[in-house]
Structures are given as C-alpha cells and as structure tokens.
Short mmCIF file of C-alpha atoms in Angstrom, two decimals:
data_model
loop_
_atom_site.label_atom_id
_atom_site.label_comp_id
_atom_site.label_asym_id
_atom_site.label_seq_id
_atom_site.Cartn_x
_atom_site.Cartn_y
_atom_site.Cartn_z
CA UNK A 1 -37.35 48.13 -48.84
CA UNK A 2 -34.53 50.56 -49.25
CA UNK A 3 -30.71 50.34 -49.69
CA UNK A 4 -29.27 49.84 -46.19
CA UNK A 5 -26.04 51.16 -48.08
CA UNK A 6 -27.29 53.94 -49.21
CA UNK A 7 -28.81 54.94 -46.21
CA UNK A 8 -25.61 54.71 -44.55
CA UNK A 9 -23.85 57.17 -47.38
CA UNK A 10 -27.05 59.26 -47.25
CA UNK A 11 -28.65 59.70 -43.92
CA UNK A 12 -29.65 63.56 -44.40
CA UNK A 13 -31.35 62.85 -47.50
CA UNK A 14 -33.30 59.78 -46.41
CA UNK A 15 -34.36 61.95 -43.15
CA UNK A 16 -35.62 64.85 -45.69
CA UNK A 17 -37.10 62.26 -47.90
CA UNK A 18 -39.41 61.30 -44.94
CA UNK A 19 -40.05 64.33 -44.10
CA UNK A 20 -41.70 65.53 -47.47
CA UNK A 21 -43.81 62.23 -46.71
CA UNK A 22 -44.72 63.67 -43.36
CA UNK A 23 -43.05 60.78 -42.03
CA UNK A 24 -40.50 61.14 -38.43
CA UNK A 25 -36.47 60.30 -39.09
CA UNK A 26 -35.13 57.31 -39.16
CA UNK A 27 -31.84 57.32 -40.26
CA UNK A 28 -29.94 57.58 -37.05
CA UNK A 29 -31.65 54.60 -35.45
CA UNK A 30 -31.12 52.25 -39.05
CA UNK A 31 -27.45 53.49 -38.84
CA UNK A 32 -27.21 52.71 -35.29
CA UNK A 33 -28.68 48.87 -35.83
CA UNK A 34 -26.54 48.42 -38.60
CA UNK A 35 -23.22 49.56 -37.27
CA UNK A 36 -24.44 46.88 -34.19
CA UNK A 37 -25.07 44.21 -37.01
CA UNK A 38 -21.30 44.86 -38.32
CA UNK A 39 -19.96 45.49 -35.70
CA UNK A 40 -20.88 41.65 -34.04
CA UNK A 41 -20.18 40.74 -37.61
CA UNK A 42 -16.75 41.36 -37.43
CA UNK A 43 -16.67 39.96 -33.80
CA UNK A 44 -17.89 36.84 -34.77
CA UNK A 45 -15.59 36.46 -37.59
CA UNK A 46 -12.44 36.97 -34.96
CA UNK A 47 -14.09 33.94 -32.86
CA UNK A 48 -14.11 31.79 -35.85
CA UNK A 49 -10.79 32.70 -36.94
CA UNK A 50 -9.63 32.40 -33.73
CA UNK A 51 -10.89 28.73 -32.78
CA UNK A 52 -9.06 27.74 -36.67
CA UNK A 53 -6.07 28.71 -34.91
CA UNK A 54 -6.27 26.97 -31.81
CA UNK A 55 -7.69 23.80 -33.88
CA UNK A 56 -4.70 23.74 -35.44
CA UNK A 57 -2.47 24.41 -32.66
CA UNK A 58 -4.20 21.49 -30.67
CA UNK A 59 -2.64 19.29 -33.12
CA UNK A 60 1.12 20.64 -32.80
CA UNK A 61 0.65 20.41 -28.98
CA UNK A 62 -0.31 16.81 -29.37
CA UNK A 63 3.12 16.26 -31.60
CA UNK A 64 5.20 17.96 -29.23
CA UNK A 65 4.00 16.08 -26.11
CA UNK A 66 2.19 18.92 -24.71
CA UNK A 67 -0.67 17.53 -22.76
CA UNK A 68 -1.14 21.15 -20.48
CA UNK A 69 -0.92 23.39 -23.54
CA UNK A 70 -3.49 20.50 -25.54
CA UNK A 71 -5.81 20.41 -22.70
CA UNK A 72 -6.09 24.40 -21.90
CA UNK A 73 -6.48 24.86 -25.94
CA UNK A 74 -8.86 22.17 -26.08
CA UNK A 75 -11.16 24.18 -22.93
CA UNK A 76 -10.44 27.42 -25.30
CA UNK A 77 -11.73 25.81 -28.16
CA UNK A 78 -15.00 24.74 -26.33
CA UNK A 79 -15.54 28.12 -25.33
CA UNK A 80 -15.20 29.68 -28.46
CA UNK A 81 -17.56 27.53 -30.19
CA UNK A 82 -20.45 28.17 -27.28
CA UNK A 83 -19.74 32.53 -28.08
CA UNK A 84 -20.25 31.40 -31.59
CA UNK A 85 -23.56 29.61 -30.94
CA UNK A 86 -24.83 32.69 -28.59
CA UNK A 87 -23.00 35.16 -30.75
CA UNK A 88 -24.90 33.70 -34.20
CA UNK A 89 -28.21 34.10 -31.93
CA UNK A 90 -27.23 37.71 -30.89
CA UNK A 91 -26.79 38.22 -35.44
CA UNK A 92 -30.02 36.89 -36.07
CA UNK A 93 -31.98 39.04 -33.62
CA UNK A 94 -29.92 42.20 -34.65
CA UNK A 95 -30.95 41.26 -38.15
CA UNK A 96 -34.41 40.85 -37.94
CA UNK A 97 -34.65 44.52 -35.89
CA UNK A 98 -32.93 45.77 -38.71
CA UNK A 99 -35.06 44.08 -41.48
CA UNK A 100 -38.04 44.69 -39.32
CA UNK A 101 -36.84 48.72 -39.22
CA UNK A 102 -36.25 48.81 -42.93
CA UNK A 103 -39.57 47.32 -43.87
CA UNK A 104 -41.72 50.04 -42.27
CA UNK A 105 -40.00 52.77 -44.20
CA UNK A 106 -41.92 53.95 -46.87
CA UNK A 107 -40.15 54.69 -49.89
CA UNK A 108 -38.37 57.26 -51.61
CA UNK A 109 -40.34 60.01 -53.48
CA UNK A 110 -38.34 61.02 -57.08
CA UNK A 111 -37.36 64.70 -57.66
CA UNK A 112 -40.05 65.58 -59.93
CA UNK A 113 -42.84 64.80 -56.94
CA UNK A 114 -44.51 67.78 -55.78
CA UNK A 115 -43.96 68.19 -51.99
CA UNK A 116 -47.23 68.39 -49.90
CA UNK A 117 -48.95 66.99 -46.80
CA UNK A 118 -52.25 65.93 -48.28
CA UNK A 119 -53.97 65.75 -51.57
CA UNK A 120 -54.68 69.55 -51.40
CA UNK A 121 -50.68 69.67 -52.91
CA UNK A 122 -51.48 67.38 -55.70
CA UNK A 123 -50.87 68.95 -59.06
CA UNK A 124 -52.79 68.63 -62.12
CA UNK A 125 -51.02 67.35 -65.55
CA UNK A 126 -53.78 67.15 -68.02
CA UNK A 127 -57.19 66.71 -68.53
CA UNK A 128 -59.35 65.04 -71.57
CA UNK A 129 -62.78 65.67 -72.48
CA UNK A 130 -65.73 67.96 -71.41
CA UNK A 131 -68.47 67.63 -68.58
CA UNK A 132 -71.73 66.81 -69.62
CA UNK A 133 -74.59 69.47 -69.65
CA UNK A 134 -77.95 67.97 -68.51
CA UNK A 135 -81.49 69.56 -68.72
CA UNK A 136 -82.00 68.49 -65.32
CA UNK A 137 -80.63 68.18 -62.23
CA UNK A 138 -77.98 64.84 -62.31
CA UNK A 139 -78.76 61.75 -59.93
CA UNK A 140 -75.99 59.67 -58.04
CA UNK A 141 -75.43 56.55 -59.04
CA UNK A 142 -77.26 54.66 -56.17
CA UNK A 143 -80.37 56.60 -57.10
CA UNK A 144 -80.86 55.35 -60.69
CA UNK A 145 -79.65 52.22 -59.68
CA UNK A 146 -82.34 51.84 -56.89
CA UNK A 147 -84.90 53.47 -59.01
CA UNK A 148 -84.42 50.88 -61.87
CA UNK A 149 -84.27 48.08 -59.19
CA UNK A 150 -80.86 46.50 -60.46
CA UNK A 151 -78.88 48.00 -57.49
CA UNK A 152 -79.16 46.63 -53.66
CA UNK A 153 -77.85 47.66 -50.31
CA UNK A 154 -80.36 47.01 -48.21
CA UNK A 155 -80.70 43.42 -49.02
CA UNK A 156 -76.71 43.23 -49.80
CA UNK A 157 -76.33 44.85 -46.24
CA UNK A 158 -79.08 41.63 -44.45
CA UNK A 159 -76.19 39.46 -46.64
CA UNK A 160 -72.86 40.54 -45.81
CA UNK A 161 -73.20 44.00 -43.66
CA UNK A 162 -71.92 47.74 -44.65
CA UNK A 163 -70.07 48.52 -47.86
CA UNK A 164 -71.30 45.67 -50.15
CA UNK A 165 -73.53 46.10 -53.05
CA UNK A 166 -76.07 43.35 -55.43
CA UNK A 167 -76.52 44.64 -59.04
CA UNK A 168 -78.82 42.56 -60.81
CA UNK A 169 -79.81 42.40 -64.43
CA UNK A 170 -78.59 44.72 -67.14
CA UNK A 171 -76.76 46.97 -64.72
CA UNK A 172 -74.45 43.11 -63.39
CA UNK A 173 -74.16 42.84 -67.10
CA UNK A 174 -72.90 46.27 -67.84
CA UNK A 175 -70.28 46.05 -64.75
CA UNK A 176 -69.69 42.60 -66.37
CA UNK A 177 -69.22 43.96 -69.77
CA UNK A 178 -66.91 46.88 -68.16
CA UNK A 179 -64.62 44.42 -67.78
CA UNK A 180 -64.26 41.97 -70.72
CA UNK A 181 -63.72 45.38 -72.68
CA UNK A 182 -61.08 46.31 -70.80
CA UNK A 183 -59.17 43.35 -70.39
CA UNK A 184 -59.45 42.79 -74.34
CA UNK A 185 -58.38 46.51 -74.69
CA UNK A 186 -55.12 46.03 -72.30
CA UNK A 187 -54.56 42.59 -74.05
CA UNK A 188 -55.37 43.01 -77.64
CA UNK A 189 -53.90 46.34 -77.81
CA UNK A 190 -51.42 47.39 -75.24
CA UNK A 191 -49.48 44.00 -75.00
CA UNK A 192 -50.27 43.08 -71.61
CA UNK A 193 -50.48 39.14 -70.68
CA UNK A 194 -53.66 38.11 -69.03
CA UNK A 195 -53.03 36.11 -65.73
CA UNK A 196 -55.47 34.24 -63.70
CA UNK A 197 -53.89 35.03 -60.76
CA UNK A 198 -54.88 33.60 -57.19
CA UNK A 199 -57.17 35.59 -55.03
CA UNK A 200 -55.54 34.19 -51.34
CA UNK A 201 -51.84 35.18 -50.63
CA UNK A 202 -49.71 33.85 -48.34
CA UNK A 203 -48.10 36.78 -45.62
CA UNK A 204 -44.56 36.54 -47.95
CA UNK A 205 -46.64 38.03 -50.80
CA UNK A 206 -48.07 40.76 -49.04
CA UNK A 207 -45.16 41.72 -47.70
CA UNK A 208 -43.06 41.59 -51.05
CA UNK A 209 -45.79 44.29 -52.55
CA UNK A 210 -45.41 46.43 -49.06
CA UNK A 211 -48.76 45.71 -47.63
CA UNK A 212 -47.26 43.66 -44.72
CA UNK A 213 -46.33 44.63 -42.04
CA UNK A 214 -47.35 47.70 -41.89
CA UNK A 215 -51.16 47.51 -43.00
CA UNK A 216 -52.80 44.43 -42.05
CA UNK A 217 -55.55 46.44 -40.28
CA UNK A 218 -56.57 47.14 -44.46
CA UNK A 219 -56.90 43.26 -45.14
CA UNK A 220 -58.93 40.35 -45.00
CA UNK A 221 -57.22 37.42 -42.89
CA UNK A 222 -58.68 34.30 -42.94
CA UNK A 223 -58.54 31.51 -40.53
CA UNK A 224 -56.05 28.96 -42.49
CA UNK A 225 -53.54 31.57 -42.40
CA UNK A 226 -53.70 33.30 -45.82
CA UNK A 227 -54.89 37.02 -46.76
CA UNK A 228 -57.77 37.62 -49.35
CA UNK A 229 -56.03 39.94 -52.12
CA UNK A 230 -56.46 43.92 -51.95
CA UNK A 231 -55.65 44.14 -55.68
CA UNK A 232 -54.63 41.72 -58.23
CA UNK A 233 -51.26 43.62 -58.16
CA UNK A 234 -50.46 41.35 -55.60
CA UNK A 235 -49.75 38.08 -57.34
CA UNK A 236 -49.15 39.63 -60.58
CA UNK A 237 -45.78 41.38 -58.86
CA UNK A 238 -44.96 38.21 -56.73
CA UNK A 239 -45.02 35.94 -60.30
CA UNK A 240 -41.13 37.02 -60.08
CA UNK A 241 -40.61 36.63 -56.57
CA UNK A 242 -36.62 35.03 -55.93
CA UNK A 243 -36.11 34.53 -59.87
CA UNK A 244 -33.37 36.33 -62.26
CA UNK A 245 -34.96 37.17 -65.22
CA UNK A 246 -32.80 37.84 -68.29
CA UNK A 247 -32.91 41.70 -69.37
CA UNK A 248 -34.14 40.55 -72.75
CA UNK A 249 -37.24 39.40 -71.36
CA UNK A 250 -38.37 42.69 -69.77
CA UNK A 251 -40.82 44.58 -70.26
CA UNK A 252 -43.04 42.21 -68.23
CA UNK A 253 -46.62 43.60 -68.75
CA UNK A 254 -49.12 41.54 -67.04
CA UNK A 255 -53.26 41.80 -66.17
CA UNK A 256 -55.68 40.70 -64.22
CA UNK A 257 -59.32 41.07 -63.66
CA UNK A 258 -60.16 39.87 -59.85
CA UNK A 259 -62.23 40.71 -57.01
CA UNK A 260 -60.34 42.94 -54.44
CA UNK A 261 -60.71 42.98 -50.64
CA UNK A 262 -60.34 45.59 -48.38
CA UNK A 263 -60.98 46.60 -45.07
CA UNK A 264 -61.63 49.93 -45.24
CA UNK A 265 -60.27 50.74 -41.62
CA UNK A 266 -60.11 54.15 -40.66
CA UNK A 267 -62.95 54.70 -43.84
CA UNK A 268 -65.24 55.49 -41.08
CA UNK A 269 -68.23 57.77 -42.39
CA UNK A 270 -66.30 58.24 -45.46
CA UNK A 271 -68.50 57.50 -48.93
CA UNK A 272 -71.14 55.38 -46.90
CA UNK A 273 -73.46 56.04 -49.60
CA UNK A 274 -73.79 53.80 -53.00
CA UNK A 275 -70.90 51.52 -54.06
CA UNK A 276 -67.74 54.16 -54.20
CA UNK A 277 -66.07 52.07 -51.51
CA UNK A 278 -66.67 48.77 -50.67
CA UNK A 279 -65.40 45.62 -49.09
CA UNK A 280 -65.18 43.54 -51.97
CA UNK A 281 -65.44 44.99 -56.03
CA UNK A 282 -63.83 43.99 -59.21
CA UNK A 283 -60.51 45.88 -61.02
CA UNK A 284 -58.20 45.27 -63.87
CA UNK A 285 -54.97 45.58 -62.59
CA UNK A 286 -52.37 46.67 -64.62
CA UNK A 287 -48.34 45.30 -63.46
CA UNK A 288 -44.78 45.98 -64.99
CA UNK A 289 -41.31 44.55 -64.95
CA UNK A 290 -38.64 46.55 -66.05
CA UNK A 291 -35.25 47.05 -66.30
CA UNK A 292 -34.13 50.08 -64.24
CA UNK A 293 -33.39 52.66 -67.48
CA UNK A 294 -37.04 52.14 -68.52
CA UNK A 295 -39.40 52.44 -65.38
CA UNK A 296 -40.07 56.06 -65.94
CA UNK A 297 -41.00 55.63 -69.52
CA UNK A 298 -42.90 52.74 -68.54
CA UNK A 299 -44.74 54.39 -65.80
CA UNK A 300 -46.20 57.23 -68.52
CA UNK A 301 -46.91 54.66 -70.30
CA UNK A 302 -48.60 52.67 -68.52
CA UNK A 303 -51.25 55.75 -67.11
CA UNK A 304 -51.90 56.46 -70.72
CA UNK A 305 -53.23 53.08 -71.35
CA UNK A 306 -55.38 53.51 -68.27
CA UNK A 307 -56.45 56.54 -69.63
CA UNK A 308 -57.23 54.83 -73.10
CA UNK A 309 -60.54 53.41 -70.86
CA UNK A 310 -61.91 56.38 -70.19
CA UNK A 311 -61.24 58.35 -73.79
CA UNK A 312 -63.19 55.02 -75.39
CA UNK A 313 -65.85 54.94 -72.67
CA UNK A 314 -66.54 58.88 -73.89
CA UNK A 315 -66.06 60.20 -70.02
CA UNK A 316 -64.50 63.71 -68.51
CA UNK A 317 -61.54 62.90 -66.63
CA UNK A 318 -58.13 64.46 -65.73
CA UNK A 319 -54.80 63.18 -64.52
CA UNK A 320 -53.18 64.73 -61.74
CA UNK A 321 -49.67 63.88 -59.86
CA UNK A 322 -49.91 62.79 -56.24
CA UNK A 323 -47.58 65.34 -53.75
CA UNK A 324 -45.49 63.17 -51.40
CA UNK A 325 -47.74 63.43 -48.65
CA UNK A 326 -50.57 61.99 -50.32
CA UNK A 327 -48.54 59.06 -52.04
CA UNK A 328 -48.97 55.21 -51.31
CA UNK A 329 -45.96 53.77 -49.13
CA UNK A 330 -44.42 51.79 -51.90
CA UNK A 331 -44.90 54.63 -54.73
CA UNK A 332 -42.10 56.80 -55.96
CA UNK A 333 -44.10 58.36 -58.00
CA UNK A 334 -48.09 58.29 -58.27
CA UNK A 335 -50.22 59.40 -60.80
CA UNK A 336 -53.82 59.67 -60.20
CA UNK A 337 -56.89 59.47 -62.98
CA UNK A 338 -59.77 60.92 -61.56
CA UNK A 339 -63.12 60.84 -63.16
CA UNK A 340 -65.83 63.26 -63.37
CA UNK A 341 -69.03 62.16 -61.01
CA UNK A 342 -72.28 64.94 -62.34
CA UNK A 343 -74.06 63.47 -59.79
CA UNK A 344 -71.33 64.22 -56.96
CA UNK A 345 -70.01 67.33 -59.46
CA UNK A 346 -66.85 66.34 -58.56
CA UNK A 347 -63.67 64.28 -59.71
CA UNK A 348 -62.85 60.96 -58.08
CA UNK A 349 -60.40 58.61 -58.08
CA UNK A 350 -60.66 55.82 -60.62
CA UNK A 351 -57.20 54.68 -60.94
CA UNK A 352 -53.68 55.10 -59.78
CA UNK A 353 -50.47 54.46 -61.57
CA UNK A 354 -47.12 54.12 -59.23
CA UNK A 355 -43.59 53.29 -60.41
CA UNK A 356 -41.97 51.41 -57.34
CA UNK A 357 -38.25 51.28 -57.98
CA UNK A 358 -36.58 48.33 -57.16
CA UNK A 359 -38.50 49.06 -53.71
CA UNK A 360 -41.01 45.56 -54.16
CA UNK A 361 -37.96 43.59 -56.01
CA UNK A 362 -35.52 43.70 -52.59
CA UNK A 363 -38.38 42.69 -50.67
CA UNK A 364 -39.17 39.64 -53.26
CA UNK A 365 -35.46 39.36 -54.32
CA UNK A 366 -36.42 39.82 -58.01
CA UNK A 367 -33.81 40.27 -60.07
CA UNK A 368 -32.62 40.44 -63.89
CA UNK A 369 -29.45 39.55 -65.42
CA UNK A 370 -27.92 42.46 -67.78
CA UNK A 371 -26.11 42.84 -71.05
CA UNK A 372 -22.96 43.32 -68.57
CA UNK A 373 -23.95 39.94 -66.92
CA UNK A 374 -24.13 41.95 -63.87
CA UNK A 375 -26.95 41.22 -61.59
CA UNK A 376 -29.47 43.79 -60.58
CA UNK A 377 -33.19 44.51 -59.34
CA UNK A 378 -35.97 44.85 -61.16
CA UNK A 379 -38.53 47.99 -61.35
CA UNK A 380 -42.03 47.39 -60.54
CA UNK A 381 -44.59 49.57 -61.42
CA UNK A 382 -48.58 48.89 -60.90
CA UNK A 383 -51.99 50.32 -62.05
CA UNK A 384 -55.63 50.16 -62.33
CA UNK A 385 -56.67 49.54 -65.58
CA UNK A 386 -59.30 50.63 -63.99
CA UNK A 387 -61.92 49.70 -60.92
CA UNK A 388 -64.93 48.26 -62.27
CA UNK A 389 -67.08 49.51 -59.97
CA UNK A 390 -66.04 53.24 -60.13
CA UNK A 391 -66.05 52.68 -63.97
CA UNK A 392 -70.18 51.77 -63.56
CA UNK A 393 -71.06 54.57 -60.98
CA UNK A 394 -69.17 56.79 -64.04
CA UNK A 395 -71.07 55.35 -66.82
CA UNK A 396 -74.64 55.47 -64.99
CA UNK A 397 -73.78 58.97 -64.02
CA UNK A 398 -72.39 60.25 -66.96
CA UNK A 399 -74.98 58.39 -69.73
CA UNK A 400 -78.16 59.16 -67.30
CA UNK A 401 -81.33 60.34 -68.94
CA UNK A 402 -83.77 62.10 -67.48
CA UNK A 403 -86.42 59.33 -67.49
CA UNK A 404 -84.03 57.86 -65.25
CA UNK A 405 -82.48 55.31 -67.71
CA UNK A 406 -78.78 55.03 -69.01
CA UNK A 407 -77.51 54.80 -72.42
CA UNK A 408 -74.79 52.06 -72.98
CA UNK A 409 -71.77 53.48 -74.04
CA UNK A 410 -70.68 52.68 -77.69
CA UNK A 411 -67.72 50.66 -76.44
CA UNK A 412 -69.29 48.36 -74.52
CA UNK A 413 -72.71 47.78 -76.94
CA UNK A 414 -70.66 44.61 -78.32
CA UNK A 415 -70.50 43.09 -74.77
CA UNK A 416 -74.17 44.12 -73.70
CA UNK A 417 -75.72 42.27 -76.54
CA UNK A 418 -76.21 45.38 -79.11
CA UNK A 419 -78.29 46.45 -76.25
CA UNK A 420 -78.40 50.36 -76.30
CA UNK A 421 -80.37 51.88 -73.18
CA UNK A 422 -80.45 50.31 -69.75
CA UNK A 423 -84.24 50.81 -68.17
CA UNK A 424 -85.59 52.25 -71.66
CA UNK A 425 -89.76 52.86 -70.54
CA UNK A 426 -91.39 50.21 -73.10
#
C-alpha cells in the first residue's frame, strides 16, 4: 500500500509509475477521496468543538437564570451530537473507499527497472554455466518420468483432476532430497531461520503480502473461512505483522519449505503437460526484514543465494531483471532465475526475487524502531529458494541418459542414500 502523502505531493509521478506497469491513472480519483476524507475531517472536528462550547455555555446559562438560552443550547447540543454520530458514519465509509482504492494499486517500480509491457522487455544480467550437449535427442521431464514409472498424471488426474502430479519411488525421494539440501544450504550457510510456518491464512494475511483483494481468483478458499497458502512467503512476512522491531534486530532472514496452492486461473492451456504448473507443489521460500538503507543490498543478496542452488546442483541458468510490465503487484524490483529445460530447449522460471519496500509493512503495520528512536516501516523482500518441483523437472532433464535413466547430482547423493543413478538397467 502506498503513501497517501506522497501521492498527494506526487500525483504525476504515481500516474507515470502506473503507466510503465501498463496500469490506468489513479491519482486524481485517490486525491479526490482524500481531500473528501479531510475535508469531513475538519468538519467534524468544528462539530465537536462546537458542542464543547455550548456544553459549557449550558452551564453559565443555568447560573445566570437563563432557562430560554439553557433550553435552545441544550436542543443545539442534541443536534450536534446526532451530525457527529452520522458524520463519524459518513468518515468511516470515506475511509474504507479510500483504503479500498489504495489497496488495488500496485506498487512502485524503482528507477533502475527496465520499462516494458511484457516479459519480451525483460533484460538479462548474467548467466552461469553451459548447456549440456547430448548424443541424442533430450526427453521432457514427464517422459522419463513415465517411462521409469515413478511419475503419474493419469492416476493423479482420477485423484484430484488437472495439474497434479504422483512421483513415486526414487524420483519422490529425489524431489524429497531437493529439499532437505536446500533448506540445510539456506540455513547452515546463508543465515536464514527455518520456520514451520502454517499452511492456512486467515484473509488479514493475504492481504498484508498483497494477494487480497485483488487476486483471490489465484487461491484456494476453504469453507471455514481461511485461504490455503500460495507460497510460504505468506506467513513468513506476516510473523511481524503490527510489531516494532528494534533496528538492531534486522536483518530478519527467514525459510520455509511448504506445499503451495494455486489456482492457476487464467493458466488455461498454458504448460498442461508434465508438472511445470500445478495446483499444489513444494518451494523453499526465502523472506527478509530490513531496515530501509539495506533492502537493495539485501535484495542482491538474497538472488545470489538462490542462485547458490543451481551452481551446486551443476545446472545452466541465467538471471534476468523483470521490465515493469512483467513485474508482480507488490515488487519494486524483480529478479528472475530461469533455468535451462534441454528437453523444452528453453529457459524457465525457477525462482523470483522481489524487494517490496515498505509496500507489505503499511499493509501489516510492521515497523522498527531506529538509532534516532524514530519510528519507521520495515522493507520486505521475498524469494524462492527455489520450487521443488521445477528444481526435479531440471535435474531429470539436465542429468538424463540416454537409456532413459538420470544421474543424481553430486549434491544431493548424501540425501538419496549414496545412491548415484535413478532407473540404472540392472
């Protein structure tokens, strides 16, 4: 949620903010509600001031023997106090149109953010590693996994419907052992906390991390009232929802490994094949609280430790910078990891890495307490660390043989047992 001051001062330069995003003005109409909201503000405050007075000079007609003047004050007073009650009425629906406004404007992209409608204007920073050469022609994912018989969607599809997989065997063990190495990666050598962090959400939650309002068509709802997470970066953020932190605790660096759930709406014929996109799959999710002077430091950080995954796991990947048009709604800034797929030969998204601002903190009023004593929001910034199930199609892809089997990535040998090869002939 953005700085209803600000936008006040700045009204061309939110407009041409939302524009870059593709998005339609809005800075006239949030103006416009709160000059109302002030406006009745002030209008209110001369009621109230105004029934003090004739309180008070209720009493002084009494003392003088005044009965008229006591009696007509006395009718004013009444008055006053039933514009008050419909006048506080008239605040609170002004202020929920303007809070309602404010929280479907997306935020604010920073400088550096290449301007673009779509990810065609996304702009490579770097990229790490080569693509593999095979002596034969590379299979997707879903065909080794089929072919090996440790990867379901027919059966998953009798289960639960479109967009869910079953992995059985070494291949569940693999996704398994994806993410024990990551977590102990993030944990034992970046100096994030591991949370086991709740996978239902009340609708305050969601809308403190921006999915609410504006995206419930994306989420799972159930029937008690609560929303099945999309990502873990959910209730990691929302762990400082309404506290002041002191500046000396931050950096907060916090992860999670937890099923996500999404949707998919408006997916529609998109990756229908295989397990790219699913309903329900697994991610470490990466979360930071900082202070404001350290977000952008942080955020580089942060995609480098993400990045750490796929250097270890011995996969071609490169790192590119979203363009504003392509950018989630609470990012300022986005960088995207995308992996190299032989079996698609192509690069796809495996994680995303977004520095937030104090955008999340004013909707969760998180703040921190500076060396000034002054009070201020925190930054939140949020990654993948990275999506387990992306991180498997990679591996089988990437470590296929052409017998059809897949070798096990050093890294992860210590989780899989030693074991080496995953559907080795005998």
């Amino acid at each position: 949620m953005l700085d209803i001051k600000w936008i006040r001062e700045h009204p061309e330069a939110l407009d041409a903010a939302l524009a870059s995003r593709g998005a339609k003005p809005a800075a006239a109409e949030l103006v416009r509600l709160d000059e109302q909201r002030r406006e009745h503000l002030t209008r209110l405050q001369e009621l109230q001031s105004r029934r003090n007075e004739a309180s008070k000079e209720i009493g002084k007609a009494k003392g003088t023997g005044d009965a008229g003047r006591a009696e007509a004050l006395i009718r004013e007073v009444g008055e006053i106090k039933e514009a008050i009650q419909d006048g506080e009425e008239t605040e609170r629906r002004i202020e929920q149109a303007l809070e309602d406004a404010l929280a479907r404007i997306p935020n604010l992209p920073l400088e550096d953010v290449p301007v673009g409608a779509d990810e065609t204007g996304n702009v490579e920073v770097r990229r790490h590693g080569e693509r593999p050469i095979f002596a034969f022609e590379p299979k997707e994912h879903y065909e080794l996994g089929e072919a090996l018989g440790l990867m379901e969607f027919e059966q998953a599809a009798k289960i639960s419907g479109a967009r869910f997989t079953i992995l059985k065997g070494q291949l569940a063990r693999l996704e398994r052992a994806l993410g024990q190495f990551m977590l102990d990666l993030h944990t034992g050598e970046h100096g994030y906390e591991e949370v086991a962090a709740p996978l239902l959400v009340r609708d305050e939650a969601l809308f403190g991390t921006g999915q609410l309002p504006k995206f419930s068509e994306d989420l799972f709802h159930t029937t008690e009232g609560r929303w099945l997470i999309p990502t873990a970066e959910v209730p990691l953020t929302n762990l400082v929802r309404e506290r002041v932190l002191d500046e000396a605790e931050l950096p907060l660096r916090l992860t999670a490994l937890t099923p996500c759930f999404r949707s998919e709406a408006g997916s529609a014929g998109r990756d229908t094949r295989g397990m790219l996109r699913q309903h329900q799959f697994y991610k470490v999710e990466l979360v930071s609280i900082t202070a404001a002077e350290t977000a952008i430091e942080e955020h580089e950080r942060m995609t480098a430790c993400a990045e750490t995954v796929l250097k270890r796991l011995g996969l071609h990947f490169r790192t590119v910078t979203l363009c504003t048009g392509d950018m989630g709604f609470g990012a300022r800034k986005t960088f995207d990891i995308e992996v190299w797929l032989p079996g698609q030969d192509a690069f796809r998204e495996i994680s995303s890495c977004s520095v937030c601002g104090d955008f999340q903190a004013r909707r969760m009023a998180a703040r921190y307490r500076g060396g000034d004593k002054a009070m201020r929001f925190v930054h939140t910034l949020n990654g993948s660390g990275v999506a387990l199930g992306r991180a498997l199609i990679a591996v089988m892809e990437n470590y296929q043989n052409a017998d059809g089997s897949i070798t096990v990535p050093e890294a992860l040998r210590p989780y899989m047992r030693g074991l080496s090869t995953i559907g080795a002939p005998a």
